[in-house]
Every structure is written in structure tokens, then in C-alpha cells.
CSV table of C-alpha atoms in Angstrom, one decimal:
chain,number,residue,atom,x,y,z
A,147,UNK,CA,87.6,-103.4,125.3
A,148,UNK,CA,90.3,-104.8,123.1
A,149,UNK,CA,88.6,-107.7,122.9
A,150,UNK,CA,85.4,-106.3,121.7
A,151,UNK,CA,87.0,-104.1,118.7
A,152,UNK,CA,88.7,-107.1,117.7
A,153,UNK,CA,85.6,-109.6,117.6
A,154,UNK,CA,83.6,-106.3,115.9
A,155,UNK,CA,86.6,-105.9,113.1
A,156,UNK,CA,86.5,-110.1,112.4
A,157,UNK,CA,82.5,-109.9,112.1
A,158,UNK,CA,82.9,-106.8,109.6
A,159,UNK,CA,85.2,-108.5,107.7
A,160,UNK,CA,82.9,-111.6,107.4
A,161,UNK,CA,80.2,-109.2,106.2
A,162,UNK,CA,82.4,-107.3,103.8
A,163,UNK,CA,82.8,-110.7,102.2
A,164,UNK,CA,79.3,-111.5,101.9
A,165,UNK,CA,78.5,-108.1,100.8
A,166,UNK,CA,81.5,-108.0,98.5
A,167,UNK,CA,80.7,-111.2,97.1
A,168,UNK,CA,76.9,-110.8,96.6
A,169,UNK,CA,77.6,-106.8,95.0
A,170,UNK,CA,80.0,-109.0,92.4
A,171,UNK,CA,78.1,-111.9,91.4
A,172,UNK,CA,74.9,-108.9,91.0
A,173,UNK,CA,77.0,-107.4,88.1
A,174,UNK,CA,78.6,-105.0,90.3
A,175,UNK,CA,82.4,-103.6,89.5
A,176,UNK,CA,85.5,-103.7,92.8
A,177,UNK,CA,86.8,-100.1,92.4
A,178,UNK,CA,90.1,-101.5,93.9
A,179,UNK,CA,92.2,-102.2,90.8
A,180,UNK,CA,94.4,-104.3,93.2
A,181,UNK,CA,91.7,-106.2,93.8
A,182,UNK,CA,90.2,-106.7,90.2
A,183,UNK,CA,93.6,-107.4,88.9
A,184,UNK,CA,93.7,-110.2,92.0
A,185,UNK,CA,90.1,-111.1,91.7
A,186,UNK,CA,90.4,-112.0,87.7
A,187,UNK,CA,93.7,-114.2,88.3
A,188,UNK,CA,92.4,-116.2,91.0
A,189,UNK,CA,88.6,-115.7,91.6
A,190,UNK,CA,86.8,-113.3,94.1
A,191,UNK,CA,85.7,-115.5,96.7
A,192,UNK,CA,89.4,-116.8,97.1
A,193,UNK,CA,91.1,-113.7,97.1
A,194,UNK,CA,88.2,-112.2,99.5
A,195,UNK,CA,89.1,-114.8,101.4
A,196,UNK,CA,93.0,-114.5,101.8
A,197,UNK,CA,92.9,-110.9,101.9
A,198,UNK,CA,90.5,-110.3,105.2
A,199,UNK,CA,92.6,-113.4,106.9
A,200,UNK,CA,95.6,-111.3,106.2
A,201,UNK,CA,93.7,-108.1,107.6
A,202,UNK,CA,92.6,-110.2,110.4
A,203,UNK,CA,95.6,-111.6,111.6
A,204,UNK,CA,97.6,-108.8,110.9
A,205,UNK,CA,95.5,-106.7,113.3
A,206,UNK,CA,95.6,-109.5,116.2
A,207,UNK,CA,99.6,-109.7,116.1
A,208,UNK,CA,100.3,-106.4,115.3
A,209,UNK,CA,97.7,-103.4,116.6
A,210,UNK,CA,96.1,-105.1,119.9
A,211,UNK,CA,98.3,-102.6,121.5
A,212,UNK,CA,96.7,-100.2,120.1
A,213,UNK,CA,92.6,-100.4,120.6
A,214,UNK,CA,92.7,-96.8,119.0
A,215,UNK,CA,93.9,-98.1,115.7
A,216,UNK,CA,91.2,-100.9,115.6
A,217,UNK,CA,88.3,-98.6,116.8
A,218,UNK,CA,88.9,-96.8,113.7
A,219,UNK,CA,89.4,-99.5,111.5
A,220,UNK,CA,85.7,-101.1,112.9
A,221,UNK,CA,84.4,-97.6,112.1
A,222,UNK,CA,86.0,-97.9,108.3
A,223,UNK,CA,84.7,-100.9,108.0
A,224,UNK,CA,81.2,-100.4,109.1
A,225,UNK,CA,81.2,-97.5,106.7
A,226,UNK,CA,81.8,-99.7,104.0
A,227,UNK,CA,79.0,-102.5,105.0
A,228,UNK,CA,76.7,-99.5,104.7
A,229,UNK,CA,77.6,-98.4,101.4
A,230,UNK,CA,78.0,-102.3,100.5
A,231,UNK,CA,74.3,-102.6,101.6
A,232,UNK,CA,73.0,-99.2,100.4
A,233,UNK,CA,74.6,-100.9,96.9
A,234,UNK,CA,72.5,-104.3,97.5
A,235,UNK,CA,69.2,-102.5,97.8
């Protein structure tokens, strides 16, 4: 099952990238000011990037113990996409 939640949370990151990417270059605004601070030094696709390979291998070396902690991260995340893609409409 592990497995699964992990392969689920590395194809929601992918897509929050695309859908990230696509809501920014469409005039949309990151509400993370993290983010926009990181975004306007270095460029979005880079820090998008860098920041979900983090994610991702922080999750693999550190929470495949706990399938718990990733099932609810893939549910974040999916929430997200959704309002990502509600925003793309």
C-alpha cells in the first residue's frame, strides 16, 4: 500500500507543477509569499521544481513508515489539483 501512496503523492506533485505553472503564466497570483518571494529571485518553473523534489524525497526517506502521513498528504494534494483546475477553467 505504501507503495501506491507514494507513486499517487510523486504524480500529484507532477500535476501541481503543471497546474501551478500554467495558473502563473495565465496571470494568476502564488498565495504562498514564500513562494513568490522564491519564485521572483529565481523563476517559477525552477523553484517548482526544487521544491516538489524536496517534498518528494523528503517523504520517501522520512514518512514510508508512516502510510498514514502520506495518505493524507495525497488527499492535500489532490485537494489542491482540484482547486488548481477549478482555477484553470
Amino acid at each position: 500500500m505504501t507503495n501506491h501512496l507514494l507513486a499517487t503523492f510523486v504524480l500529484l506533485q507532477l500535476a501541481d507543477i503543471y497546474t501551478t505553472h500554467r495558473i502563473l503564466k495565465g496571470g494568476g497570483v502564488e498565495r504562498n509569499p514564500l513562494l513568490c518571494k522564491l519564485f521572483d529571485r529565481f523563476g517559477v518553473l525552477p523553484v517548482l521544481l526544487v521544491t516538489k523534489a524536496v517534498a518528494v524525497a523528503v517523504v520517501i526517506a522520512a514518512l514510508t513508515d508512516y502510510p498514514w502521513v502520506v495518505g493524507g498528504l495525497d488527499v492535500f494534494y489532490a485537494v489542491v489539483i482540484a482547486n488548481n483546475l477549478r482555477i484553470l477553467k
